[in-house]
């Protein structure tokens, strides 16, 4: 494998200069002729940067590996949540392309046999883990990547989307539409207990944003322990209040499905009586009546990226890496004038940058 020193010798410059040219250092002062000579010599000798060597090695190292997919939901719960089905499919499709074996482990209460993890080349953990479960995963995994979650600190590989940022953008767009009574329904994050029921990231951001805007009304923020009926029960409770919201944000699309049922049973129309917007963009969202506006979180890409992070570790990367994937608001019929609001928000963002 050709080295930077060999390229430097061939061109007649220092190794440091070659390194800075090949890494596109904009502060380097060098003639165009010399820069071109370095690049052409590197190409002629088939030089690859360390980052590209790791990526190339990862493509080949995946064949024959056993990767443990650890899930925080049991099989029935996962099938009921299309978002997490998407994350799993992303992991499985990437492993299939790499000819890696996937072993599924469900961490939903009592810990499984540690040998199931210790016998794997690496572990992709889907969902949220805290306390003893988190430490158990770290202790028994050769290499560990979290998908759709990032533990506190900087020692773990993780890939997720920033739902706090997404919520802020969503609220800005809703506000631009003219809405002021904005409701939110979500779930209680079990880890934080009864004294901190609003700790879930979307909920916390909603409260902070609305408070800063002078619009927060505790009556319009309702959460409970997640059940299959949470969206229905919370939406019905909120919409029967004396002064209900003009628009309802649900923590995910599954809750939006329940909210739709409650709204229709009450004889209300979406979006005329109450608009609805959500998170995830599961496949059924576009087929609801009316189609659901929602923040698209790239579930399958999260799964694929988690596998790529694991392969980088197996190829020699030593520093923990956290990847944050972007989100997009998909405006549909459950919110009126959505396109105009999106344009206003984008114009404001451009003006402030």
Short mmCIF file of C-alpha atoms in Angstrom, two decimals:
data_model
loop_
_atom_site.label_atom_id
_atom_site.label_comp_id
_atom_site.label_asym_id
_atom_site.label_seq_id
_atom_site.Cartn_x
_atom_site.Cartn_y
_atom_site.Cartn_z
CA UNK A 1 0.00 0.00 0.00
CA UNK A 2 1.46 3.32 -1.08
CA UNK A 3 2.26 5.85 1.66
CA UNK A 4 2.19 9.65 1.89
CA UNK A 5 5.99 9.60 2.23
CA UNK A 6 6.32 7.87 -1.16
CA UNK A 7 4.06 10.42 -2.83
CA UNK A 8 6.02 13.26 -1.24
CA UNK A 9 9.29 11.79 -2.53
CA UNK A 10 7.92 11.40 -6.06
CA UNK A 11 6.65 15.00 -6.21
CA UNK A 12 9.48 16.62 -4.24
CA UNK A 13 7.48 18.11 -1.37
CA UNK A 14 7.12 17.34 2.31
CA UNK A 15 4.85 14.62 3.68
CA UNK A 16 2.92 17.28 5.61
CA UNK A 17 2.17 19.14 2.36
CA UNK A 18 0.90 15.95 0.70
CA UNK A 19 -1.31 15.20 3.68
CA UNK A 20 -2.84 18.68 3.67
CA UNK A 21 -3.49 18.59 -0.09
CA UNK A 22 -5.13 15.14 0.03
CA UNK A 23 -7.29 16.23 2.96
CA UNK A 24 -8.33 19.42 1.12
CA UNK A 25 -6.91 21.84 3.69
CA UNK A 26 -8.19 25.27 2.53
CA UNK A 27 -5.53 27.14 4.52
CA UNK A 28 -2.60 25.58 2.62
CA UNK A 29 -0.72 27.97 0.36
CA UNK A 30 0.58 25.98 -2.63
CA UNK A 31 0.78 26.53 -6.37
CA UNK A 32 -1.87 25.00 -8.60
CA UNK A 33 0.82 23.06 -10.45
CA UNK A 34 2.16 21.44 -7.28
CA UNK A 35 -1.34 20.67 -5.99
CA UNK A 36 -2.25 19.00 -9.29
CA UNK A 37 0.99 17.02 -9.30
CA UNK A 38 0.30 15.66 -5.81
CA UNK A 39 -3.26 14.63 -6.68
CA UNK A 40 -2.27 13.02 -9.98
CA UNK A 41 0.61 11.12 -8.35
CA UNK A 42 -1.68 9.85 -5.58
CA UNK A 43 -4.21 8.66 -8.15
CA UNK A 44 -1.53 6.99 -10.26
CA UNK A 45 -0.24 5.11 -7.20
CA UNK A 46 -3.82 4.20 -6.05
CA UNK A 47 -3.44 5.97 -2.73
CA UNK A 48 -6.43 5.84 -0.36
CA UNK A 49 -6.87 8.07 2.70
CA UNK A 50 -7.19 6.30 6.08
CA UNK A 51 -10.92 7.10 6.15
CA UNK A 52 -11.49 5.59 2.73
CA UNK A 53 -9.39 2.54 3.64
CA UNK A 54 -11.64 1.95 6.65
CA UNK A 55 -14.75 2.25 4.48
CA UNK A 56 -13.37 -0.12 1.88
CA UNK A 57 -12.39 -2.61 4.54
CA UNK A 58 -15.85 -2.41 6.08
CA UNK A 59 -17.41 -3.47 2.78
CA UNK A 60 -15.40 -6.67 2.80
CA UNK A 61 -15.32 -7.38 6.51
CA UNK A 62 -19.10 -7.79 6.76
CA UNK A 63 -19.17 -11.18 4.98
CA UNK A 64 -19.70 -14.02 7.42
CA UNK A 65 -20.16 -11.85 10.50
CA UNK A 66 -22.79 -12.55 13.13
CA UNK A 67 -24.53 -9.36 14.28
CA UNK A 68 -26.90 -9.36 17.24
CA UNK A 69 -29.95 -7.11 16.83
CA UNK A 70 -31.15 -6.28 20.34
CA UNK A 71 -34.66 -4.80 20.55
CA UNK A 72 -36.30 -3.02 23.48
CA UNK A 73 -39.77 -4.08 22.24
CA UNK A 74 -41.08 -7.63 22.17
CA UNK A 75 -42.09 -9.05 18.75
CA UNK A 76 -45.78 -8.18 19.14
CA UNK A 77 -45.02 -4.60 20.25
CA UNK A 78 -42.62 -4.10 17.36
CA UNK A 79 -45.14 -5.32 14.78
CA UNK A 80 -47.63 -2.81 16.17
CA UNK A 81 -45.17 0.05 15.58
CA UNK A 82 -44.28 0.44 11.88
CA UNK A 83 -41.53 2.92 12.71
CA UNK A 84 -39.47 0.34 14.56
CA UNK A 85 -40.26 -2.24 11.91
CA UNK A 86 -38.59 0.20 9.51
CA UNK A 87 -35.48 0.49 11.71
CA UNK A 88 -35.20 -3.31 11.87
CA UNK A 89 -35.68 -3.68 8.11
CA UNK A 90 -32.87 -1.19 7.56
CA UNK A 91 -30.55 -3.26 9.74
CA UNK A 92 -31.54 -6.53 8.09
CA UNK A 93 -31.29 -5.25 4.52
CA UNK A 94 -27.82 -3.78 5.14
CA UNK A 95 -26.66 -7.04 6.73
CA UNK A 96 -28.09 -9.01 3.83
CA UNK A 97 -26.17 -6.85 1.34
CA UNK A 98 -23.00 -7.44 3.35
CA UNK A 99 -23.70 -11.20 3.70
CA UNK A 100 -23.78 -10.88 7.48
CA UNK A 101 -25.97 -13.05 9.73
CA UNK A 102 -28.50 -11.32 12.01
CA UNK A 103 -29.49 -12.83 15.36
CA UNK A 104 -32.49 -11.18 17.09
CA UNK A 105 -32.46 -10.70 20.85
CA UNK A 106 -35.40 -9.13 22.70
CA UNK A 107 -34.42 -7.31 25.89
CA UNK A 108 -37.88 -6.78 27.36
CA UNK A 109 -37.63 -7.55 31.06
CA UNK A 110 -35.31 -10.32 32.21
CA UNK A 111 -31.94 -10.28 30.48
CA UNK A 112 -31.31 -13.08 27.96
CA UNK A 113 -28.24 -15.29 28.09
CA UNK A 114 -25.13 -13.11 27.82
CA UNK A 115 -23.61 -15.68 25.46
CA UNK A 116 -26.07 -14.53 22.77
CA UNK A 117 -24.25 -11.20 22.67
CA UNK A 118 -20.77 -12.40 23.48
CA UNK A 119 -20.88 -14.83 20.55
CA UNK A 120 -21.66 -12.02 18.09
CA UNK A 121 -19.08 -9.86 16.32
CA UNK A 122 -21.06 -6.80 17.32
CA UNK A 123 -24.42 -5.58 18.61
CA UNK A 124 -26.94 -3.09 17.23
CA UNK A 125 -29.32 -2.06 20.03
CA UNK A 126 -32.64 -0.62 18.85
CA UNK A 127 -34.54 1.72 21.15
CA UNK A 128 -33.95 3.24 24.58
CA UNK A 129 -31.88 1.64 27.33
CA UNK A 130 -31.13 2.95 30.81
CA UNK A 131 -29.52 1.89 34.06
CA UNK A 132 -28.88 -1.82 34.46
CA UNK A 133 -29.97 -2.69 30.91
CA UNK A 134 -27.55 -0.18 29.44
CA UNK A 135 -24.66 -1.42 31.54
CA UNK A 136 -25.53 -5.05 30.70
CA UNK A 137 -25.32 -4.24 26.98
CA UNK A 138 -21.98 -2.46 27.37
CA UNK A 139 -20.55 -5.27 29.47
CA UNK A 140 -21.46 -8.14 27.15
CA UNK A 141 -20.98 -6.56 23.69
CA UNK A 142 -17.67 -6.70 21.84
CA UNK A 143 -18.77 -3.69 19.82
CA UNK A 144 -22.02 -1.80 20.43
CA UNK A 145 -24.04 0.67 18.35
CA UNK A 146 -27.34 2.27 19.40
CA UNK A 147 -30.03 2.87 16.77
CA UNK A 148 -32.64 5.61 17.38
CA UNK A 149 -31.08 6.49 20.72
CA UNK A 150 -27.88 7.98 22.11
CA UNK A 151 -26.96 7.35 25.76
CA UNK A 152 -25.57 10.26 27.72
CA UNK A 153 -21.84 10.83 27.36
CA UNK A 154 -19.45 10.22 24.49
CA UNK A 155 -18.38 6.58 24.81
CA UNK A 156 -21.03 4.92 22.63
CA UNK A 157 -21.60 4.78 18.88
CA UNK A 158 -25.12 5.92 18.02
CA UNK A 159 -27.35 7.04 15.16
CA UNK A 160 -30.61 8.94 15.58
CA UNK A 161 -32.56 11.98 14.46
CA UNK A 162 -32.83 15.15 16.53
CA UNK A 163 -36.53 15.15 17.45
CA UNK A 164 -36.05 18.20 19.66
CA UNK A 165 -34.87 20.25 16.69
CA UNK A 166 -37.67 18.76 14.59
CA UNK A 167 -40.26 19.76 17.18
CA UNK A 168 -38.94 23.33 17.28
CA UNK A 169 -39.21 23.60 13.50
CA UNK A 170 -42.68 22.09 13.55
CA UNK A 171 -43.90 24.54 16.17
CA UNK A 172 -42.43 27.45 14.19
CA UNK A 173 -44.33 26.29 11.11
CA UNK A 174 -47.58 25.84 13.03
CA UNK A 175 -47.18 29.26 14.59
CA UNK A 176 -46.62 30.72 11.12
CA UNK A 177 -49.98 29.28 10.06
CA UNK A 178 -51.63 31.40 12.75
CA UNK A 179 -52.27 28.73 15.38
CA UNK A 180 -51.92 29.76 19.00
CA UNK A 181 -53.80 27.08 20.97
CA UNK A 182 -51.50 24.18 20.18
CA UNK A 183 -52.06 20.90 22.01
CA UNK A 184 -49.65 18.03 22.58
CA UNK A 185 -50.22 14.41 23.56
CA UNK A 186 -47.38 11.99 24.28
CA UNK A 187 -46.06 9.36 26.62
CA UNK A 188 -44.18 9.24 29.89
CA UNK A 189 -40.60 8.05 29.58
CA UNK A 190 -40.51 5.18 32.09
CA UNK A 191 -36.89 5.85 33.09
CA UNK A 192 -37.58 9.25 34.68
CA UNK A 193 -40.41 8.21 36.98
CA UNK A 194 -43.48 10.09 38.29
CA UNK A 195 -41.58 13.23 39.30
CA UNK A 196 -40.52 14.05 35.76
CA UNK A 197 -43.36 13.00 33.48
CA UNK A 198 -42.48 15.58 30.79
CA UNK A 199 -38.90 14.41 30.19
CA UNK A 200 -39.50 12.87 26.73
CA UNK A 201 -37.62 15.04 24.23
CA UNK A 202 -40.57 16.12 22.06
CA UNK A 203 -42.65 16.94 25.12
CA UNK A 204 -39.84 18.87 26.83
CA UNK A 205 -39.18 20.89 23.68
CA UNK A 206 -42.89 21.60 23.24
CA UNK A 207 -43.15 22.98 26.80
CA UNK A 208 -39.98 25.07 26.47
CA UNK A 209 -40.92 26.49 23.05
CA UNK A 210 -44.52 27.30 24.00
CA UNK A 211 -43.41 28.87 27.30
CA UNK A 212 -40.89 31.08 25.52
CA UNK A 213 -43.61 32.13 23.05
CA UNK A 214 -45.99 32.95 25.91
CA UNK A 215 -48.46 30.31 24.73
CA UNK A 216 -48.00 27.41 27.14
CA UNK A 217 -51.18 26.10 28.78
CA UNK A 218 -50.72 23.02 30.99
CA UNK A 219 -54.25 21.94 30.05
CA UNK A 220 -53.07 21.40 26.48
CA UNK A 221 -50.15 19.09 27.34
CA UNK A 222 -51.22 15.57 28.26
CA UNK A 223 -49.08 12.45 28.67
CA UNK A 224 -49.55 8.95 30.05
CA UNK A 225 -47.84 5.56 30.11
CA UNK A 226 -47.88 4.31 26.54
CA UNK A 227 -50.64 1.83 25.66
CA UNK A 228 -52.23 0.94 22.29
CA UNK A 229 -55.12 3.27 23.20
CA UNK A 230 -53.08 6.25 24.41
CA UNK A 231 -53.69 8.37 21.33
CA UNK A 232 -57.43 7.80 21.50
CA UNK A 233 -57.87 8.40 25.23
CA UNK A 234 -55.61 11.46 25.44
CA UNK A 235 -57.08 13.12 22.34
CA UNK A 236 -60.63 12.56 23.54
CA UNK A 237 -59.80 13.94 26.99
CA UNK A 238 -58.16 17.03 25.52
CA UNK A 239 -60.82 17.76 22.92
CA UNK A 240 -63.64 17.62 25.50
CA UNK A 241 -62.05 20.43 27.53
CA UNK A 242 -63.94 23.76 27.60
CA UNK A 243 -61.31 25.47 25.44
CA UNK A 244 -59.76 22.73 23.27
CA UNK A 245 -56.74 23.20 20.98
CA UNK A 246 -56.95 24.40 17.40
CA UNK A 247 -54.25 21.92 16.38
CA UNK A 248 -53.02 18.74 18.02
CA UNK A 249 -49.44 17.44 17.90
CA UNK A 250 -49.11 13.74 18.63
CA UNK A 251 -45.80 12.22 19.72
CA UNK A 252 -45.90 9.64 16.91
CA UNK A 253 -48.12 8.43 14.10
CA UNK A 254 -49.54 5.53 16.11
CA UNK A 255 -50.94 8.06 18.58
CA UNK A 256 -52.27 10.08 15.63
CA UNK A 257 -54.26 7.03 14.49
CA UNK A 258 -55.97 6.95 17.88
CA UNK A 259 -56.52 10.70 17.79
CA UNK A 260 -58.20 10.40 14.37
CA UNK A 261 -60.59 7.79 15.80
CA UNK A 262 -61.49 10.02 18.75
CA UNK A 263 -62.00 13.06 16.52
CA UNK A 264 -64.27 11.18 14.12
CA UNK A 265 -66.31 9.66 16.99
CA UNK A 266 -66.88 13.16 18.40
CA UNK A 267 -68.29 14.31 15.05
CA UNK A 268 -65.44 16.73 14.40
CA UNK A 269 -63.70 17.32 11.09
CA UNK A 270 -59.97 17.39 10.35
CA UNK A 271 -58.61 20.05 9.78
CA UNK A 272 -61.71 22.29 9.96
CA UNK A 273 -62.43 21.70 13.66
CA UNK A 274 -58.99 20.53 14.75
CA UNK A 275 -55.82 20.04 12.73
CA UNK A 276 -53.43 17.17 13.45
CA UNK A 277 -49.69 16.76 12.92
CA UNK A 278 -47.38 14.01 14.10
CA UNK A 279 -43.96 12.32 13.93
CA UNK A 280 -42.41 9.37 12.02
CA UNK A 281 -44.28 9.21 8.64
CA UNK A 282 -45.21 5.53 8.82
CA UNK A 283 -46.53 4.09 5.53
CA UNK A 284 -50.22 4.38 6.43
CA UNK A 285 -49.97 8.14 7.20
CA UNK A 286 -50.45 9.15 3.57
CA UNK A 287 -53.60 7.03 3.24
CA UNK A 288 -55.58 8.35 6.23
CA UNK A 289 -58.63 10.51 5.70
CA UNK A 290 -57.39 13.19 5.42
CA UNK A 291 -53.73 12.27 4.84
CA UNK A 292 -51.63 12.98 7.93
CA UNK A 293 -49.05 15.77 8.12
CA UNK A 294 -46.02 14.36 9.92
CA UNK A 295 -42.31 14.78 10.55
CA UNK A 296 -40.49 12.15 8.51
CA UNK A 297 -37.80 10.36 10.52
CA UNK A 298 -35.66 8.11 8.28
CA UNK A 299 -36.21 4.82 10.12
CA UNK A 300 -34.63 2.47 7.57
CA UNK A 301 -31.63 4.76 7.08
CA UNK A 302 -31.10 4.80 10.85
CA UNK A 303 -30.90 1.00 10.77
CA UNK A 304 -28.56 0.93 7.78
CA UNK A 305 -26.27 3.55 9.30
CA UNK A 306 -26.08 1.63 12.58
CA UNK A 307 -24.68 -1.39 10.72
CA UNK A 308 -22.16 0.83 8.91
CA UNK A 309 -21.00 2.28 12.24
CA UNK A 310 -20.53 -1.24 13.58
CA UNK A 311 -18.45 -2.22 10.57
CA UNK A 312 -16.26 0.85 11.03
CA UNK A 313 -15.56 -0.30 14.58
CA UNK A 314 -14.68 -3.77 13.34
CA UNK A 315 -12.36 -2.18 10.79
CA UNK A 316 -10.37 -0.35 13.42
CA UNK A 317 -12.09 2.93 14.29
CA UNK A 318 -11.40 3.68 17.96
CA UNK A 319 -13.20 6.97 18.64
CA UNK A 320 -16.94 6.87 19.38
CA UNK A 321 -19.12 8.43 16.71
CA UNK A 322 -22.67 9.80 16.89
CA UNK A 323 -24.53 10.32 13.61
CA UNK A 324 -27.56 12.65 13.56
CA UNK A 325 -29.77 12.23 10.50
CA UNK A 326 -32.03 15.00 9.25
CA UNK A 327 -35.82 15.12 9.37
CA UNK A 328 -38.41 16.62 7.06
CA UNK A 329 -41.94 17.89 7.66
CA UNK A 330 -44.32 16.22 5.20
CA UNK A 331 -47.34 18.51 4.86
CA UNK A 332 -50.62 16.81 3.96
CA UNK A 333 -54.35 17.35 4.31
CA UNK A 334 -54.58 17.25 8.12
CA UNK A 335 -53.12 20.78 8.28
CA UNK A 336 -54.44 23.63 6.09
CA UNK A 337 -52.23 26.11 4.27
CA UNK A 338 -49.23 23.94 5.01
CA UNK A 339 -47.24 24.88 1.91
CA UNK A 340 -47.58 28.60 2.69
CA UNK A 341 -46.45 28.04 6.29
CA UNK A 342 -43.44 26.03 5.18
CA UNK A 343 -42.41 28.83 2.82
CA UNK A 344 -42.71 31.42 5.61
CA UNK A 345 -40.58 29.35 8.01
CA UNK A 346 -37.91 28.75 5.35
CA UNK A 347 -37.80 32.47 4.51
CA UNK A 348 -37.36 33.37 8.18
CA UNK A 349 -34.60 30.78 8.58
CA UNK A 350 -32.76 32.13 5.54
CA UNK A 351 -33.06 35.70 6.76
CA UNK A 352 -31.58 34.83 10.17
CA UNK A 353 -28.63 32.84 8.77
#
